[in-house]
XYZ file of C-alpha atoms in Angstrom:
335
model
C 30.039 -1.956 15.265
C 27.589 0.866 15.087
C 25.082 0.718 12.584
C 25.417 3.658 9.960
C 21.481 5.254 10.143
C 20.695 5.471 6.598
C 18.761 8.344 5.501
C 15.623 7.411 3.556
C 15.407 10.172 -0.148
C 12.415 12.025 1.378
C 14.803 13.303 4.485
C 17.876 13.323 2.157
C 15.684 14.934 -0.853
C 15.003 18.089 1.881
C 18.438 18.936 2.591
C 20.153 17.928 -0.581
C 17.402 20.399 -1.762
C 16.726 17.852 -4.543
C 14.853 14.404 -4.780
C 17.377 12.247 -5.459
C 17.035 8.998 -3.845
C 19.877 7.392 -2.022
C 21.413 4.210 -3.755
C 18.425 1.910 -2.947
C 21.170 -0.841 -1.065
C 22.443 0.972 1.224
C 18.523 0.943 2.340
C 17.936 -2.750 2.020
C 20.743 -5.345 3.645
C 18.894 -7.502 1.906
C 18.952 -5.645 -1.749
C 16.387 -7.330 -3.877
C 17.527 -8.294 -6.956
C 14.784 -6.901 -9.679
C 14.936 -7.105 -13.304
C 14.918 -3.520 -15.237
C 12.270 -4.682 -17.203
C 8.884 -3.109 -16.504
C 6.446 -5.903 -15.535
C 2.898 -5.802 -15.774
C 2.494 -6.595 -11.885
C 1.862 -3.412 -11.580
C 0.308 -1.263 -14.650
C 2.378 2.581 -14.493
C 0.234 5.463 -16.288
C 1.111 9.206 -16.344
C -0.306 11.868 -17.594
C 2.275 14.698 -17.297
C -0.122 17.399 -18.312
C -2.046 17.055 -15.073
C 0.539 16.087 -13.390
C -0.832 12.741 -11.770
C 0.302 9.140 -12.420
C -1.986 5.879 -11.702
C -0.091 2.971 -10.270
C -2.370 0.032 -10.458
C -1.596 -3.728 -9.171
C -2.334 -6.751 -11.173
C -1.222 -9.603 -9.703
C -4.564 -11.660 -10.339
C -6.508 -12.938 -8.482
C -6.065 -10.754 -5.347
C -2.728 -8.993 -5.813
C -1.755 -11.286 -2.862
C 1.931 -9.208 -1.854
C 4.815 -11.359 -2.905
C 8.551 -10.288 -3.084
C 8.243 -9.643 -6.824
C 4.695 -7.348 -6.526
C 6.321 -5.432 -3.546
C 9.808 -4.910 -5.564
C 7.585 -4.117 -8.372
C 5.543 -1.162 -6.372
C 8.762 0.333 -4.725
C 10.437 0.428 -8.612
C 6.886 2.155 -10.021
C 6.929 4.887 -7.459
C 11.010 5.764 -7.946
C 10.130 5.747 -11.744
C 7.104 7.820 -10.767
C 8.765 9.942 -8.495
C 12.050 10.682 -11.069
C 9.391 12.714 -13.285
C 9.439 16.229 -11.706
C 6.617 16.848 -13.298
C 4.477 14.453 -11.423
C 2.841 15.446 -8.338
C 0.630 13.249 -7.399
C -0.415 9.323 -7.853
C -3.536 7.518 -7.680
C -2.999 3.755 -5.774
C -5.716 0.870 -7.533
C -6.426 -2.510 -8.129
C -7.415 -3.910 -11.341
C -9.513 -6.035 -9.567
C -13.080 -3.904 -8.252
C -13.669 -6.936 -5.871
C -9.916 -6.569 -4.003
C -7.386 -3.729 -3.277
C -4.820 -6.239 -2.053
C -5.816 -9.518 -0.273
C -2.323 -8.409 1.780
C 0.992 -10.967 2.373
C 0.925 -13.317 -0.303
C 0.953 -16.322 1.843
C 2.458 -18.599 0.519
C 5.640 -16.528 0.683
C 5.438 -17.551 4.834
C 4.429 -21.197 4.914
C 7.223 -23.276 4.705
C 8.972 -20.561 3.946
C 12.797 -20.757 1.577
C 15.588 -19.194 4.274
C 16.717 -17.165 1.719
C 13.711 -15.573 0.087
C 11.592 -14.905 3.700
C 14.146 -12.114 4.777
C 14.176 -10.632 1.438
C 10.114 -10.926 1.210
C 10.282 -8.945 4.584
C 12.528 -6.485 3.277
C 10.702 -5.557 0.455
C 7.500 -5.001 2.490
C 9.570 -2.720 4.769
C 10.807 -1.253 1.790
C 7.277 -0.274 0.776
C 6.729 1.590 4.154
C 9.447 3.429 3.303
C 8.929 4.580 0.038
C 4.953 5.116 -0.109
C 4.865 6.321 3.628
C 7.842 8.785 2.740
C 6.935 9.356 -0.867
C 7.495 13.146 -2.161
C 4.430 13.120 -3.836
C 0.571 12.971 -2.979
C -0.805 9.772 -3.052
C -4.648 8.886 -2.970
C -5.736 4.756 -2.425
C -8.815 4.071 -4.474
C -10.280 1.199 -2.578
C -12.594 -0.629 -4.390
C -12.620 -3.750 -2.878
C -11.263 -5.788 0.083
C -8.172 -4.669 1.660
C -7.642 -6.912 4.729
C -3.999 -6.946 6.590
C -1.199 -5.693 4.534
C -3.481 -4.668 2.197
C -5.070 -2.173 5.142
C -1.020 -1.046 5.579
C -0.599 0.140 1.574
C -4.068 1.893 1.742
C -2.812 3.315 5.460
C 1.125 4.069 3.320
C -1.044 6.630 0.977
C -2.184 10.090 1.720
C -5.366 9.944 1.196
C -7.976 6.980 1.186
C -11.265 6.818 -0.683
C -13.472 3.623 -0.668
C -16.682 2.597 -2.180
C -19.461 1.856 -0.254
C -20.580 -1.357 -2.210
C -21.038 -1.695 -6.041
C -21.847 -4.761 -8.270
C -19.078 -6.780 -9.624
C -20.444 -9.571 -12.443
C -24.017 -10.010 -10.645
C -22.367 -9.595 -7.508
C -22.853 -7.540 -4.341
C -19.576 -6.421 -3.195
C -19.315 -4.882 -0.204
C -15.592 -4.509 0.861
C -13.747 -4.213 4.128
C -10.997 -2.779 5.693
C -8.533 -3.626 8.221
C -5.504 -5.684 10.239
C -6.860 -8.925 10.582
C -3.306 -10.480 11.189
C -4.582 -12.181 14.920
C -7.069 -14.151 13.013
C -4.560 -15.886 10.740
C -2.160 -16.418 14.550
C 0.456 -13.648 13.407
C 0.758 -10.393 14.751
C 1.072 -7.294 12.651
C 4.742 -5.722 13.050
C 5.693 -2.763 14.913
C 5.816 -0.171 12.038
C 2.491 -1.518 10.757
C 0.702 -1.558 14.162
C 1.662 1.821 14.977
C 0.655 3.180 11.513
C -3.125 2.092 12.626
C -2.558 3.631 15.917
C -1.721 7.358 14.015
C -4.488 6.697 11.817
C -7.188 5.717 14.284
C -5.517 6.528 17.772
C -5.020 4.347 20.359
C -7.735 2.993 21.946
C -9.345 1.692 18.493
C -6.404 0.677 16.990
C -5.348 -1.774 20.311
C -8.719 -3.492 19.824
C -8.493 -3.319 16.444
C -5.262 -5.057 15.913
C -6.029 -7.762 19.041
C -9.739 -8.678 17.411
C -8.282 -8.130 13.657
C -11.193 -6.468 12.644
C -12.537 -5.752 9.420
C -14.507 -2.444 9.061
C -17.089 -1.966 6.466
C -17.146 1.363 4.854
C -18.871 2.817 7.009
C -17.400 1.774 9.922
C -13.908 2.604 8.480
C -15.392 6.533 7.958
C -16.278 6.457 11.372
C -12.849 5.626 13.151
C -11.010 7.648 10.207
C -9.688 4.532 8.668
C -10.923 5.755 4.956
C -10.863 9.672 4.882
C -14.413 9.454 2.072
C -17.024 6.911 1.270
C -18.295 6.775 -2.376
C -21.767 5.017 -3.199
C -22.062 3.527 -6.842
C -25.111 5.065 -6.653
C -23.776 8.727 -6.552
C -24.633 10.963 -10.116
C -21.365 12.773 -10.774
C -23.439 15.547 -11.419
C -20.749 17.925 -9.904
C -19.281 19.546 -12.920
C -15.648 19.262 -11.158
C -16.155 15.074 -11.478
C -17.599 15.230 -14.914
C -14.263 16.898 -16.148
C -12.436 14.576 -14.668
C -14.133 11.958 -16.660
C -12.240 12.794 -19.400
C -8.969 13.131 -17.811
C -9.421 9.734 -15.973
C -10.058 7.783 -18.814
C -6.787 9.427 -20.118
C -5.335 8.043 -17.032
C -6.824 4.605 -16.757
C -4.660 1.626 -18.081
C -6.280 -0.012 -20.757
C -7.863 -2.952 -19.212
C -9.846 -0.453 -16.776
C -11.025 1.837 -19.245
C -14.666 0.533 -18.815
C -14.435 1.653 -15.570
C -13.996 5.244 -16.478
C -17.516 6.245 -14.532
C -16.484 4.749 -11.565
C -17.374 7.014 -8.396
C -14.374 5.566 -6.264
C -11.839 6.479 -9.125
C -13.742 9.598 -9.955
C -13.227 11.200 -6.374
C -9.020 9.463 -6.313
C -9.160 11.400 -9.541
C -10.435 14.672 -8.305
C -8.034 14.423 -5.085
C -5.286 13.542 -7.049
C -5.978 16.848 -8.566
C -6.175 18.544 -5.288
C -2.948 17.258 -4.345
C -1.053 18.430 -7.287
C -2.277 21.762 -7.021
C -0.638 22.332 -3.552
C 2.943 24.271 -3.798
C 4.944 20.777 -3.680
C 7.769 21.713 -1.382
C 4.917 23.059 1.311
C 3.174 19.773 0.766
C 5.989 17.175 1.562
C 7.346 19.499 4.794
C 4.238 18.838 5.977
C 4.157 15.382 5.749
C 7.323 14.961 7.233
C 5.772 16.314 10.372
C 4.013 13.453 11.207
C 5.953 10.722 9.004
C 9.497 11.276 9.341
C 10.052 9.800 12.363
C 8.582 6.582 12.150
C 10.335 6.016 8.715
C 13.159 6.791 11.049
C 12.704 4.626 13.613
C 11.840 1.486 11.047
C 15.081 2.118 8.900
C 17.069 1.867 12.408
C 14.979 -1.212 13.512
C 15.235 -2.949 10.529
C 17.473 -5.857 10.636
C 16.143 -6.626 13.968
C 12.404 -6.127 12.561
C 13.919 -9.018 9.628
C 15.294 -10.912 12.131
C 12.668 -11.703 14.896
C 9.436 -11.489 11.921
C 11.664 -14.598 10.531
C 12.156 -16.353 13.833
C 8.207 -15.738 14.592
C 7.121 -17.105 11.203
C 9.156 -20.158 11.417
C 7.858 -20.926 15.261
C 6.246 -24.584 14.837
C 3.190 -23.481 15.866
C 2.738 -20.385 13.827
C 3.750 -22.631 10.653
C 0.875 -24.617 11.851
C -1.829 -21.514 12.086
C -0.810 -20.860 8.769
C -0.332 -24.224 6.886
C -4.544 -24.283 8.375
C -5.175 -21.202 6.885
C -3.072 -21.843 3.801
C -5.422 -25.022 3.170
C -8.754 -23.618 3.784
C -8.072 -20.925 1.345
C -6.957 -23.660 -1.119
C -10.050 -25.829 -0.638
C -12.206 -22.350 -0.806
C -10.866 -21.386 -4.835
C -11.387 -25.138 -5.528
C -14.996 -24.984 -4.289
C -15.735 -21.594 -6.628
């Protein structure tokens, strides 16, 4: 029979002429089954005043993606998004050496029949609502974020990352990008093409067949990241200093030390920015460019599900990963 083409809240939101989102299963085939208590996979903060809200994963040691962090993120921005008062949202990791290391991969090798469609869905899920979310959203990118990781800092409106900064004795220097080939998978559709509007064609195709990794200033260069911030930059700008106080407001308690942090300084400051812009003016124009291709993934969806399951479960691509799977395993023995 034909498939009904549901509508995801951002298009529904405009014509409704409110934001309220439409019952979350008739999204997801696959609805994902999440407990209504808050968990601390992902830390919510708001400050209502300002209007901005800080959203920041903890899923130690490298907020790997699993079905519960990704149901998680998708339940923090409704919650986030239900508070008309808050206009923007500031995307971090508690960890300064990782974003998000991307897929949790475990979640594909050897993968339970059951839970791999579901784990899919709630990625997809994610594109949905952080692509196609009402409100301004700024990545602070602090460390690493290969992969999937590259998609949620891609998902956000704006994407600031540090240029290096020293993390217990140690340089870190972080990277960005979809680095799927090297691991023998293939980044899907929805996530290809997001590189492709980010970085156009040409450097996204070699990107995405090499899987490379940009540094930060690479990633500047091909408008991966939209700023660089140095560790070494004064905040002497009295617009950054202000927000000193206002971030550490902001910052969940197990990141308060990090309240003179350049990266979260400038997510901060855009944050700001963002909230400042007549909101209705702000999401029309998103929907320019994003509305489509939330579109065409909510159509493609169960076929998306479908042939990303077959793929993972190919012998040979259970192989590329059980290899991968074990190297990573004999790597966090070794530290």
């Amino acid at each position: 029979g034909a498939m009904m083409k549901p509508t995801p809240f951002l298009l529904l939101g405009r014509r409704c002429g409110n934001f309220s989102r439409l019952s979350h299963q008739k999204l997801s085939y696959f609805s994902t089954s999440s407990s209504s208590t808050s968990s601390d996979l992902v830390l919510k903060t708001i400050d209502e005043d300002a209007g901005i809200a800080m959203l920041t994963m903890n899923r130690p040691p490298a907020n790997s993606l699993s079905l519960e962090l990704n149901t998680e993120l998708c339940n923090s921005i409704k919650e986030v998004e239900s508070n008309p008062k808050i206009q923007s949202v500031i995307l971090a990791s508690s960890n300064p050496k990782i974003f998000s290391a991307g897929n949790d991969i475990s979640e594909l090798v050897s993968p339970d029949a059951d839970r791999l469609p579901k784990f899919w869905n709630s990625l997809q899920q994610i594109c949905i609502d952080l692509y196609g979310s009402r409100i301004g959203t700024v990545a602070a990118i602090q460390g690493h974020a290969p992969a999937a990781g590259c998609f949620l800092a891609m998902a956000c409106d704006y994407r600031i990352m540090s240029t290096g900064h020293d993390v217990g004795g140690k340089r870190v220097v972080p990277t960005i990008g979809m680095n799927e080939t090297k691991l023998g998978i293939a980044a899907p559709f929805w996530m290809g093409q997001m590189l492709v509007r980010t970085i156009g064609n040409r450097q996204a195709e070699l990107a995405l067949a090499m899987g490379t990794m940009f540094p930060p200033e690479e990633a500047l260069g091909v408008g991966l990241v939209d700023e660089i911030v140095s560790s070494q930059q004064s905040s002497s700008s009295t617009d950054e200093s202000d927000c000193g106080d206002a971030l550490l407001k902001l910052l969940p308690s197990l990141m308060k030390d990090q309240v003179s942090d350049p990266v979260l300084l400038k997510a901060y400051a855009q944050a700001k920015l963002f909230a400042k812009i007549p909101s209705r003016a702000r999401l029309e124009s998103k929907l320019v460019t994003r509305e489509e291709p939330i579109q065409d993934l909510i159509v493609k969806r169960e076929e998306d599900t479908e042939s990303f399951c077959a793929f993972v479960m190919e012998e040979t691509v259970q192989r590329n990963l059980n290899a991968y799977f074990e190297a990573l395993k004999n790597r966090s023995k070794k530290k």
